[in-house]
Tab-separated table of C-alpha atoms in Angstrom:
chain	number	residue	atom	x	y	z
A	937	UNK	CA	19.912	14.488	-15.682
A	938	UNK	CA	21.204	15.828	-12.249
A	939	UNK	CA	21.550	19.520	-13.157
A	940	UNK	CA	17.781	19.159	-15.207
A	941	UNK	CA	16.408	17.575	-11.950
A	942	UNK	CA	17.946	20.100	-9.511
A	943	UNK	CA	16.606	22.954	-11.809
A	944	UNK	CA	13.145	22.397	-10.982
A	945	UNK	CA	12.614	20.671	-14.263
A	946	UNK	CA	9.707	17.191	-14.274
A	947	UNK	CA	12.017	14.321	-14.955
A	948	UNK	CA	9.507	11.612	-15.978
A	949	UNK	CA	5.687	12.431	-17.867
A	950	UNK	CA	2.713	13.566	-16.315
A	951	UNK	CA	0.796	11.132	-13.746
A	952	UNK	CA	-2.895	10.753	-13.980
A	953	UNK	CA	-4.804	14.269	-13.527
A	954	UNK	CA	-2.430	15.884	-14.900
A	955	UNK	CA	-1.322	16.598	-18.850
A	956	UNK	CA	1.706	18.510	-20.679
A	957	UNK	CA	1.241	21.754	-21.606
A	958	UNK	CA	1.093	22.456	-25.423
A	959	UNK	CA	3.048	25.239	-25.024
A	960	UNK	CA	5.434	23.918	-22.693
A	961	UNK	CA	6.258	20.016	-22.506
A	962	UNK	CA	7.986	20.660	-19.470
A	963	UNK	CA	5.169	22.376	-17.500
A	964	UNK	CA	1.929	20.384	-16.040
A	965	UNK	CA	-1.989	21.291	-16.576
A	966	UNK	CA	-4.770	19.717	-15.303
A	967	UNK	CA	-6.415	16.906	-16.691
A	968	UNK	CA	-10.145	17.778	-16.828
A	969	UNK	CA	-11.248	14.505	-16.712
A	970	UNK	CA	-8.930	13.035	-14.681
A	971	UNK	CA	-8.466	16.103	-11.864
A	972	UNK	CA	-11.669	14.841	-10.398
A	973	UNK	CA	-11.093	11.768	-10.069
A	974	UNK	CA	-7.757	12.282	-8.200
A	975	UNK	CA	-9.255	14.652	-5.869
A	976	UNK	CA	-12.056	12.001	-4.677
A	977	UNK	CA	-9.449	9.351	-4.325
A	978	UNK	CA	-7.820	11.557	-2.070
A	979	UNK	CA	-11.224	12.542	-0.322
A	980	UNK	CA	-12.234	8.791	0.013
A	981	UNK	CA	-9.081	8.162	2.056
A	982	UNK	CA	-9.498	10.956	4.271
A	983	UNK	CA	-12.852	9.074	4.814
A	984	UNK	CA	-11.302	6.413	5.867
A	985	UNK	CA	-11.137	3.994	2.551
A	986	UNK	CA	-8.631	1.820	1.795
A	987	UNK	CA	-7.181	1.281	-1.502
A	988	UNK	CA	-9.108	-1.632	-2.169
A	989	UNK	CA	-12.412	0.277	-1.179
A	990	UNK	CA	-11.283	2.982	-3.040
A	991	UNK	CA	-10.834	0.410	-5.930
A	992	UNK	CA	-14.257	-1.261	-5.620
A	993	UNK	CA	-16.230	2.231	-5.267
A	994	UNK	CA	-14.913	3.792	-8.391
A	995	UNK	CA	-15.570	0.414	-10.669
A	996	UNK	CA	-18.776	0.604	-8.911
A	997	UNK	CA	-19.306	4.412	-9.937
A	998	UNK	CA	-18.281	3.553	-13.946
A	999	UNK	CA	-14.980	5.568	-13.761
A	1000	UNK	CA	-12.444	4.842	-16.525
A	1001	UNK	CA	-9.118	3.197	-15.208
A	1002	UNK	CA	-5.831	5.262	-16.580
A	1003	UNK	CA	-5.456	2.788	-19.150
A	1004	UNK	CA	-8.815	3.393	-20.480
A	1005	UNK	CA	-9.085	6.759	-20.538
A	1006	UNK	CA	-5.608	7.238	-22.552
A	1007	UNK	CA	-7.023	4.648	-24.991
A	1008	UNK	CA	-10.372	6.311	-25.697
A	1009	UNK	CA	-8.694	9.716	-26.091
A	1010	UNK	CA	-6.321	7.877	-28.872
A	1011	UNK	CA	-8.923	5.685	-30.816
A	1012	UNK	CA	-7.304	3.111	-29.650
A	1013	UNK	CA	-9.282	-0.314	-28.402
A	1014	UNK	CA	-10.330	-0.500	-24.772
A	1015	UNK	CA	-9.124	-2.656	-22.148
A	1016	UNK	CA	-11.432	-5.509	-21.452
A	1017	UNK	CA	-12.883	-4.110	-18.549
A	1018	UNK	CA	-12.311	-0.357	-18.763
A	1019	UNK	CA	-13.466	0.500	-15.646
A	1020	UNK	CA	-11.771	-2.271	-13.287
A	1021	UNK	CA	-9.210	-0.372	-10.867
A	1022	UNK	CA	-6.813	-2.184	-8.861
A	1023	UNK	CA	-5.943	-0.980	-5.739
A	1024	UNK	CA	-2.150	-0.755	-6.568
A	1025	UNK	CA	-2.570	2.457	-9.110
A	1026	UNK	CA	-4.941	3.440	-6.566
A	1027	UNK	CA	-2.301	3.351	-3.842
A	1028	UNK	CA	0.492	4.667	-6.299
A	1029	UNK	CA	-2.031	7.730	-6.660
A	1030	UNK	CA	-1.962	8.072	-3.087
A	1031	UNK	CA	1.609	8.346	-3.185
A	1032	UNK	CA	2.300	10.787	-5.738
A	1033	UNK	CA	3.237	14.192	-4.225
A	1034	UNK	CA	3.133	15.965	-7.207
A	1035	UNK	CA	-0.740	16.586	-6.770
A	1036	UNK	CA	0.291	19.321	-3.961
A	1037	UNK	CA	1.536	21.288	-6.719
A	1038	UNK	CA	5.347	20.206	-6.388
A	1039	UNK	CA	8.206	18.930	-8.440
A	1040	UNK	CA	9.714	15.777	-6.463
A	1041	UNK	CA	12.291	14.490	-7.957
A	1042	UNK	CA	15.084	11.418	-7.668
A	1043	UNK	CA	12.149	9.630	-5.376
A	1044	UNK	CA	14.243	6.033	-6.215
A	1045	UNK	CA	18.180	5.342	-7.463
A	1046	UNK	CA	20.505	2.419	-7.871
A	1047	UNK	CA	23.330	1.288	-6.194
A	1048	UNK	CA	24.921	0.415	-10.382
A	1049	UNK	CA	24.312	1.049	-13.335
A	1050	UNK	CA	24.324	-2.822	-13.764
A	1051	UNK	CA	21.877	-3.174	-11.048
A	1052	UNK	CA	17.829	-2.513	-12.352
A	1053	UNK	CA	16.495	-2.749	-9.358
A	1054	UNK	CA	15.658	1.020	-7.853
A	1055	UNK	CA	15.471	1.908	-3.928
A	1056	UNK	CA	13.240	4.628	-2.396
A	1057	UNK	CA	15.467	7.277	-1.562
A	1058	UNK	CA	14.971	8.895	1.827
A	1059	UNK	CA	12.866	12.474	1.592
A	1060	UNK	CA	15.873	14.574	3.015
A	1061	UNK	CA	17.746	13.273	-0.396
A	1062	UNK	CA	14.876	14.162	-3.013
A	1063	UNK	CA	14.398	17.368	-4.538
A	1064	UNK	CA	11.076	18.735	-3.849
A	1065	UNK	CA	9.946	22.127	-4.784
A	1066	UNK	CA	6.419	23.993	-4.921
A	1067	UNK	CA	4.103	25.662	-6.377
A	1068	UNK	CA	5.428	24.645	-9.959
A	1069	UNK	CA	2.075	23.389	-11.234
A	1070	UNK	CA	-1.563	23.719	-10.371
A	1071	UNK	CA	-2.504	21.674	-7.390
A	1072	UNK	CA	-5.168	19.192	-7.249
A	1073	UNK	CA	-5.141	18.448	-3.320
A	1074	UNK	CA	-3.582	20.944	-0.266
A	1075	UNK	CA	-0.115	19.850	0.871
A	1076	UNK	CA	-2.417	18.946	4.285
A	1077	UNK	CA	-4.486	16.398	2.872
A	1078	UNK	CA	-1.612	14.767	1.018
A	1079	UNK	CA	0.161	14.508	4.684
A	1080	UNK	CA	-3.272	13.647	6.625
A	1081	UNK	CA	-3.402	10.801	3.969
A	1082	UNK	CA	-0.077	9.849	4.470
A	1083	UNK	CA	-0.718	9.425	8.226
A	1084	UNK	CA	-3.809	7.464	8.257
A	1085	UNK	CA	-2.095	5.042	5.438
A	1086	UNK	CA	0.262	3.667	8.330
A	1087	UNK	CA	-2.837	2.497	10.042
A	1088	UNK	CA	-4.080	-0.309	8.840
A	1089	UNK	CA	-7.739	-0.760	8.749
A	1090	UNK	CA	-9.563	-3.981	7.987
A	1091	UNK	CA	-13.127	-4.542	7.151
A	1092	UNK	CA	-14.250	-7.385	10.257
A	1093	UNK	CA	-16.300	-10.326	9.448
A	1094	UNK	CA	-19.203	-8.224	10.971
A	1095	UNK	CA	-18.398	-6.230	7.682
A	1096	UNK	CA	-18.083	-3.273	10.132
A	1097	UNK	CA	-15.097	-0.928	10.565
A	1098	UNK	CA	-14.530	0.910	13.756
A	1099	UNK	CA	-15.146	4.390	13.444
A	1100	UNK	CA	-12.061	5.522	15.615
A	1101	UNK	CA	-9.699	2.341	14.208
A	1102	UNK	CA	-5.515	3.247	14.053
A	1103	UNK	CA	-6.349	6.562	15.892
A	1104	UNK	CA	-6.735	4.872	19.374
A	1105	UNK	CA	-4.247	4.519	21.475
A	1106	UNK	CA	-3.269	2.728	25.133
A	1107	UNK	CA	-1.830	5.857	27.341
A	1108	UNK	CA	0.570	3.051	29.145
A	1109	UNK	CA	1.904	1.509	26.983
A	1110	UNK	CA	0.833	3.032	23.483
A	1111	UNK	CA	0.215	0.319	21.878
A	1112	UNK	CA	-3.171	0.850	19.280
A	1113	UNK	CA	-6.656	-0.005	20.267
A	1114	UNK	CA	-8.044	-2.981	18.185
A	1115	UNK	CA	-11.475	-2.781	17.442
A	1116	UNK	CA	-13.698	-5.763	18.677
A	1117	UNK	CA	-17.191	-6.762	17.143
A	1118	UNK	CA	-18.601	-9.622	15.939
A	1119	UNK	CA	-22.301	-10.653	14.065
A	1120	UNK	CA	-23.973	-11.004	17.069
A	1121	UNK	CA	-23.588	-8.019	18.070
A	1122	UNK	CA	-26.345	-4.759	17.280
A	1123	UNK	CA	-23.281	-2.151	17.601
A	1124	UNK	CA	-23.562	-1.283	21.569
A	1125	UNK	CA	-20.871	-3.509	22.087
A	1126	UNK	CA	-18.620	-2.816	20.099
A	1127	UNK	CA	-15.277	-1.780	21.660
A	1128	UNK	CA	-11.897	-0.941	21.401
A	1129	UNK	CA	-9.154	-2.884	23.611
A	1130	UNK	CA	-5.115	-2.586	24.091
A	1131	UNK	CA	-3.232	-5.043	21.745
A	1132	UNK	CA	-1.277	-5.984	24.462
A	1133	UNK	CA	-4.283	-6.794	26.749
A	1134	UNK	CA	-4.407	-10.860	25.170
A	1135	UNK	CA	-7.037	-11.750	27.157
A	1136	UNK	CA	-5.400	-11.130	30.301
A	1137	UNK	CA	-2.159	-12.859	29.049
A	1138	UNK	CA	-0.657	-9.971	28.070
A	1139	UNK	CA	1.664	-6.943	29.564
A	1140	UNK	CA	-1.069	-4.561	29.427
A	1141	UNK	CA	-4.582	-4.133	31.024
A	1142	UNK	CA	-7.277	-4.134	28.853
A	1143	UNK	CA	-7.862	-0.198	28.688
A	1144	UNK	CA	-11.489	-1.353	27.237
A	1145	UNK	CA	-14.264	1.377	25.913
A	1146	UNK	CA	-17.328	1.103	24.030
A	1147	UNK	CA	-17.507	2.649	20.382
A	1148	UNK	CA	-20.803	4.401	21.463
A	1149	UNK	CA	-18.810	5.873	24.512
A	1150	UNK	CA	-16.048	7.207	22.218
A	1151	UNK	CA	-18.437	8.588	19.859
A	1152	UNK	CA	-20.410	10.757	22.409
A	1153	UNK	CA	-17.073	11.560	23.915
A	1154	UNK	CA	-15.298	12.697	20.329
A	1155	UNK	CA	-18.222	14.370	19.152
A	1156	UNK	CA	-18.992	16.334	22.649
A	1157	UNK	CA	-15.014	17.529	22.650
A	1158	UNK	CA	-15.360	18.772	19.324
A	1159	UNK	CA	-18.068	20.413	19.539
A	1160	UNK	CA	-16.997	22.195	22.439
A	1161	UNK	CA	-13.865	22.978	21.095
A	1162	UNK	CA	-15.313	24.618	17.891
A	1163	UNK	CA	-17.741	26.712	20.461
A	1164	UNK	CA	-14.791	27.986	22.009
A	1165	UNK	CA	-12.617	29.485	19.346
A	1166	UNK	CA	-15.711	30.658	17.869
A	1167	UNK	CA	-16.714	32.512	20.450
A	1168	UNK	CA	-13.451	34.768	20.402
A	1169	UNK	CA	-11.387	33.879	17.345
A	1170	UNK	CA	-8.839	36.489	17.367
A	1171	UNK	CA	-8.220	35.877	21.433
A	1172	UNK	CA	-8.085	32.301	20.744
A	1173	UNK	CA	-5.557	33.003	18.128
A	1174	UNK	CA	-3.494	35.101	19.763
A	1175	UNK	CA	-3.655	33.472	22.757
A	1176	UNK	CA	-2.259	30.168	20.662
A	1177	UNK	CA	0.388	31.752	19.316
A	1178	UNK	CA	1.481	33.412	22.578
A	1179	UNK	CA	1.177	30.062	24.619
A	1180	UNK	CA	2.937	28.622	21.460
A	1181	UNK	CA	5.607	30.762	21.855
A	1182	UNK	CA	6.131	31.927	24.796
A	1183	UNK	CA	9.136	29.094	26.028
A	1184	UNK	CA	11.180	30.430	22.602
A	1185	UNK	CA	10.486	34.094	23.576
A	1186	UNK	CA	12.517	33.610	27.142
A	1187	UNK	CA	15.441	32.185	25.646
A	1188	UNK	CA	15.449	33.609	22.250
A	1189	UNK	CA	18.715	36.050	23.293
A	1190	UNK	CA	20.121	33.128	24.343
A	1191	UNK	CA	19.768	31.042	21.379
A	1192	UNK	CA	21.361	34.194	19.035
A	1193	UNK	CA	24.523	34.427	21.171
A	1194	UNK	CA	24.972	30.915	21.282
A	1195	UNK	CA	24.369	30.499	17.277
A	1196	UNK	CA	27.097	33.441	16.900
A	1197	UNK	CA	29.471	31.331	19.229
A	1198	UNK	CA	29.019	28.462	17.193
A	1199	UNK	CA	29.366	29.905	14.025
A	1200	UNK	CA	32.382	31.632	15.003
A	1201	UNK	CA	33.757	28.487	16.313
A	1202	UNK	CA	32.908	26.581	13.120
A	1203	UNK	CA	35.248	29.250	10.757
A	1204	UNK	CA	37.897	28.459	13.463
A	1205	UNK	CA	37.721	24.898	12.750
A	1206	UNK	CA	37.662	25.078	9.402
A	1207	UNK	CA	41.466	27.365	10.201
A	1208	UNK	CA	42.800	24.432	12.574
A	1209	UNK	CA	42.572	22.174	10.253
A	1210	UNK	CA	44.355	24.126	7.304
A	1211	UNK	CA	46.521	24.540	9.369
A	1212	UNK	CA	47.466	21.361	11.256
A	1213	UNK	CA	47.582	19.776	7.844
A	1214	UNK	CA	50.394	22.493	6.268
A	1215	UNK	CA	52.023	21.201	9.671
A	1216	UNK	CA	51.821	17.663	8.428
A	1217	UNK	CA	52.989	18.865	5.109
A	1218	UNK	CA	56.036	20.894	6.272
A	1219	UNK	CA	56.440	17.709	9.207
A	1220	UNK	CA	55.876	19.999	11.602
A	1221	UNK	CA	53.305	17.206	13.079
A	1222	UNK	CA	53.063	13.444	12.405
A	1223	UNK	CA	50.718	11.986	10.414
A	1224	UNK	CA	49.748	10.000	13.440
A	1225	UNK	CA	48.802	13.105	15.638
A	1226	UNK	CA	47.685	15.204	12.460
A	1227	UNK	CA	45.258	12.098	12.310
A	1228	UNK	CA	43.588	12.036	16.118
A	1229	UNK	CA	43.601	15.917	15.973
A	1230	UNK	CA	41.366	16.095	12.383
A	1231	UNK	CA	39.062	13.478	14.149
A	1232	UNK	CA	38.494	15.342	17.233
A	1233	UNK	CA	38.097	18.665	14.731
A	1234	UNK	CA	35.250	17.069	12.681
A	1235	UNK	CA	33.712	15.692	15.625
A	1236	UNK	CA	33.445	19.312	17.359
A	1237	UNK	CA	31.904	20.170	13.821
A	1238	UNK	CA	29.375	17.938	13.272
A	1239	UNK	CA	28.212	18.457	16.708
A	1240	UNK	CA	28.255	22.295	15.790
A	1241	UNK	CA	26.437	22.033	12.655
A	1242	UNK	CA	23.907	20.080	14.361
A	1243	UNK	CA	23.314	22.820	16.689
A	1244	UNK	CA	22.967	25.388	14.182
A	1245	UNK	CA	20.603	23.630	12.369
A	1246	UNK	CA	18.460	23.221	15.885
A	1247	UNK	CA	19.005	27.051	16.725
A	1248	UNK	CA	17.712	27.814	13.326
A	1249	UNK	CA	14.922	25.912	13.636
A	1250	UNK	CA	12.813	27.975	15.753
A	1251	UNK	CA	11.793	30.223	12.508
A	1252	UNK	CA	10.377	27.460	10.771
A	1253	UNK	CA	8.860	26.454	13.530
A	1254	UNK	CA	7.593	29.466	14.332
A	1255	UNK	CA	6.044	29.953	10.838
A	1256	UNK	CA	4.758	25.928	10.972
A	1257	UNK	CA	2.915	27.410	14.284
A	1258	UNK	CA	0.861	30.141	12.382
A	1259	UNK	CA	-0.154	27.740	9.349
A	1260	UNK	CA	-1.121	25.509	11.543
A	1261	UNK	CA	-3.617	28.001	13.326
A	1262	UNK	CA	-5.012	28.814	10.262
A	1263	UNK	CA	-5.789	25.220	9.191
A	1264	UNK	CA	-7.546	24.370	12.053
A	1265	UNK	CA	-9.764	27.278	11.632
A	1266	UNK	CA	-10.763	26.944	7.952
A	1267	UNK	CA	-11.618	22.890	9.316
A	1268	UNK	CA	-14.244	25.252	11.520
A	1269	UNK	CA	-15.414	27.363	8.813
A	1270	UNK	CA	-16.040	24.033	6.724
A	1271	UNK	CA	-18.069	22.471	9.214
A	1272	UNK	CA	-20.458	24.663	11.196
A	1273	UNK	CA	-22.418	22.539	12.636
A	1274	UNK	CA	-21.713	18.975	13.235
A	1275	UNK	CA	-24.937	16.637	14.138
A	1276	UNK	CA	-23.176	13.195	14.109
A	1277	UNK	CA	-19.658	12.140	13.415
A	1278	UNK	CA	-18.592	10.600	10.155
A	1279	UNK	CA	-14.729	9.239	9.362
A	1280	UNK	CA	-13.807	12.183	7.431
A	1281	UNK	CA	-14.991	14.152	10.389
A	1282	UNK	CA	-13.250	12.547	12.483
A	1283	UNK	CA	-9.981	12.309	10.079
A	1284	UNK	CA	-10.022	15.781	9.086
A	1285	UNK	CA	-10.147	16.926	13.176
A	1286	UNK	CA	-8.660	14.122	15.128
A	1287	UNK	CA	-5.228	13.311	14.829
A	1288	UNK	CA	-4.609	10.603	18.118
A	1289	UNK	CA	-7.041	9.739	21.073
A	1290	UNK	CA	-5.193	8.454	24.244
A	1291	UNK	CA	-7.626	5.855	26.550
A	1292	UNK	CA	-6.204	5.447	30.052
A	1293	UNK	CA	-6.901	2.560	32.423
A	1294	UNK	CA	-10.347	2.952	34.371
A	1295	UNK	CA	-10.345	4.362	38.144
A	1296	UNK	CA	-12.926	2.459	40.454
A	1297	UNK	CA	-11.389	3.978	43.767
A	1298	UNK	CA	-14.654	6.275	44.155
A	1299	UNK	CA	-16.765	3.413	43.306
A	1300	UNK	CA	-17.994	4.450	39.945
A	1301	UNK	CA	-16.128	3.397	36.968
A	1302	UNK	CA	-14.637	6.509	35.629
A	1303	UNK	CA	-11.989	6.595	32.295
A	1304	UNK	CA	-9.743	9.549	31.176
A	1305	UNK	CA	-9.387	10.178	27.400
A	1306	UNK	CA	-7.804	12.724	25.811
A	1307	UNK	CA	-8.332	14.079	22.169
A	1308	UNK	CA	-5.214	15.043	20.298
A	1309	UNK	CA	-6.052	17.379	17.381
A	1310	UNK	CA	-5.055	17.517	14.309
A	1311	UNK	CA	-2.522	21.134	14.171
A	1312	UNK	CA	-3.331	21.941	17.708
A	1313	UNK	CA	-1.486	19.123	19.378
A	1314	UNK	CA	-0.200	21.683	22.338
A	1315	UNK	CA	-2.838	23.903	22.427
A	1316	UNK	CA	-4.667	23.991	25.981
A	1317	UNK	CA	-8.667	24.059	25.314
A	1318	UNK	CA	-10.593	24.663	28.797
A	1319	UNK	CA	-13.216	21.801	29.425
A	1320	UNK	CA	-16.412	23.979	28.952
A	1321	UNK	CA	-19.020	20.945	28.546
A	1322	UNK	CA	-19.505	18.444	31.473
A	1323	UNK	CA	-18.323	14.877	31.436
A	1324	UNK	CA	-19.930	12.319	29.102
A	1325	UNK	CA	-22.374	10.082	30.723
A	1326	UNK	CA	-23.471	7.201	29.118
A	1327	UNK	CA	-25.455	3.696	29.721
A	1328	UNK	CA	-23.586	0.329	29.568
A	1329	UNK	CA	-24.922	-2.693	28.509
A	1330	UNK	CA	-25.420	-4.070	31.902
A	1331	UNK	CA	-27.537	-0.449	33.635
A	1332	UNK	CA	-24.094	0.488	35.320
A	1333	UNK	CA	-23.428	4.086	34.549
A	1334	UNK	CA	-20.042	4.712	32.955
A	1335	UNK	CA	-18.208	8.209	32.991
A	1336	UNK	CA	-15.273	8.984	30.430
């Protein structure tokens, strides 16, 4: 089972959307019927659904559950209520990595045979590899989806759901934003406030702004952003890449000699201790001292291989850079214009927004925010549109 997993070989049966190949058991196909299906439960999180949403809207839509399609395609009776999802197989769909494309295997294992009960093994100690099968969804969305599944978003009681919710964040002490509505109120005042705020009883300040602020802020960034690499896409590109890597270029040199050293000093460890231990053998050396010396030796080599593995690192990251570059700038070629913002809008671009505390010392109520995007976190964007200025409840004129 080891050697059959490690060989890039499926160890359980296709999921839903996918089906065996005739001419290959061991190779996946898509599932006409059920490909779809995936794909817009993937699209509906990116929108900012929750399983349960996700749940409701396909029931809603007539879609068959897993268990009702296999049955019609068998002759075999139909569940009771065909089309009723629950939102656990919608969340285990969410899950599954394999719609990227991949093989990802030994996900779980058990401590004994004796024990049933499997744990979810950690991701450096799967196997994953791509590109074995057709994919259904990019390897981004799967990780965008994964992201916005760690915020929790709940429907309120106005049966409203903030726009920005589990993107927001307080810039001293980054705790999230809740979002705060109620019945009462038309939508002007809604607003987001630090968690830690309490009502003044907690050990943050409240770090309040208004949805409607947010949005005009959001939407005037992006906008402006887009405008700008448009303008000059190949400057903007190469720019990007230069800015990205222009810290690594200075002490690239550096980094090969001292990967070299540490190499070399690794295969002289791995001597030392051959041959302290034919000392210990021969009783040349205690065991006591052979003992303190092999610790010290395998704590000089873990430390090495550690920073081999961070020397090395700068290739990947290097190649991370330029994917990332081109993501962001098929998200522009998807959406040329943008008239209002919508959750997958603001999924797709945003990644985190960071509210600071308001500044009163000029007299006028003025708030920081900055816009972290989604695969141009570092990237340096000139402000090329003028502040946001909007109207508070109250006639006071509020600048973020």
């Amino acid at each position: 089972m080891k050697a059959k997993g490690t060989n890039g070989k499926h160890l359980g049966g296709p999921p839903y959307g996918y089906r065996a190949d005739p001419q290959d058991k061991d190779h996946w196909i898509l599932d006409e019927d059920a490909a779809p299906v995936v794909k817009l439960i993937f699209d509906l999180a990116i929108a900012g659904k929750g399983p349960s949403q996700i749940a409701r809207i396909l029931e809603a839509d007539g879609v068959l559950t897993t268990k009702a399609l296999y049955a019609q395609r068998k002759g075999k009776p139909m569940p009771e209520r065909p089309c009723h999802w629950v939102e656990q197989s919608v969340a285990g769909i969410l899950e599954r990595m394999e719609y990227t494309g991949c093989v990802c295997n030994f996900k779980t294992y058990s401590k004994s045979y004796k024990l049933k009960k499997r744990i979810p093994n950690a991701p450096e100690d799967m196997f994953i590899l791509p590109d074995t099968q057709e994919a259904i969804i990019t390897q981004e969305q799967w990780d965008r989806v994964q992201e916005l599944r760690q915020h929790k978003r709940r429907m309120t009681k106005a049966e409203r759901q903030g726009l920005f919710s589990g993107l927001v964040v307080c810039a001293d002490c980054g705790s999230k934003l809740h979002f705060a509505t109620c019945k009462n109120f038309d939508g002007k005042q809604d607003h987001y406030v630090c968690a830690k705020y309490k009502s003044g009883r907690g050990t943050c300040s409240a770090h309040y702004i208004r949805e409607d602020v947010l949005r005009d802020v959001v939407l005037e960034r992006i906008r402006a952003v887009t405008e700008y690499i448009r303008a000059d896409v190949e400057g903007f590109q190469e720019d990007w890449l230069m800015c990205q890597r222009e810290e690594q270029e200075k002490s690239i040199r550096e980094d090969k000699r001292r990967l070299e050293k540490a190499k070399k000093r690794l295969a002289d460890i791995d001597k030392l201790i051959t041959r302290i231990y034919e000392d210990m053998v021969l009783g040349n050396l205690s065991q006591e001292r052979y003992q303190k010396m092999l610790e010290s030796y395998e704590a000089e080599q873990a430390a090495l291989n550690n920073e081999v593995i961070g020397l090395e690192d700068w290739v990947a990251t290097r190649e991370e850079m330029e994917d990332n570059v081109d993501q962001f700038l098929a998200l522009l070629e998807k959406y040329v214009d943008i008239p209002e913002l919508t959750p997958t809008i603001v999924n797709e671009f945003v990644k985190q927004i960071i509210v600071y505390a308001p500044d009163k010392s000029s007299g006028k109520r003025t708030q920081k925010v900055k816009i972290v995007f989604n695969f141009l976190e570092e990237v340096e964007v000139p402000e090329i549109s003028e502040p946001v200025i909007t109207q508070t409840t109250y006639g006071r004129r509020k600048t973020a």
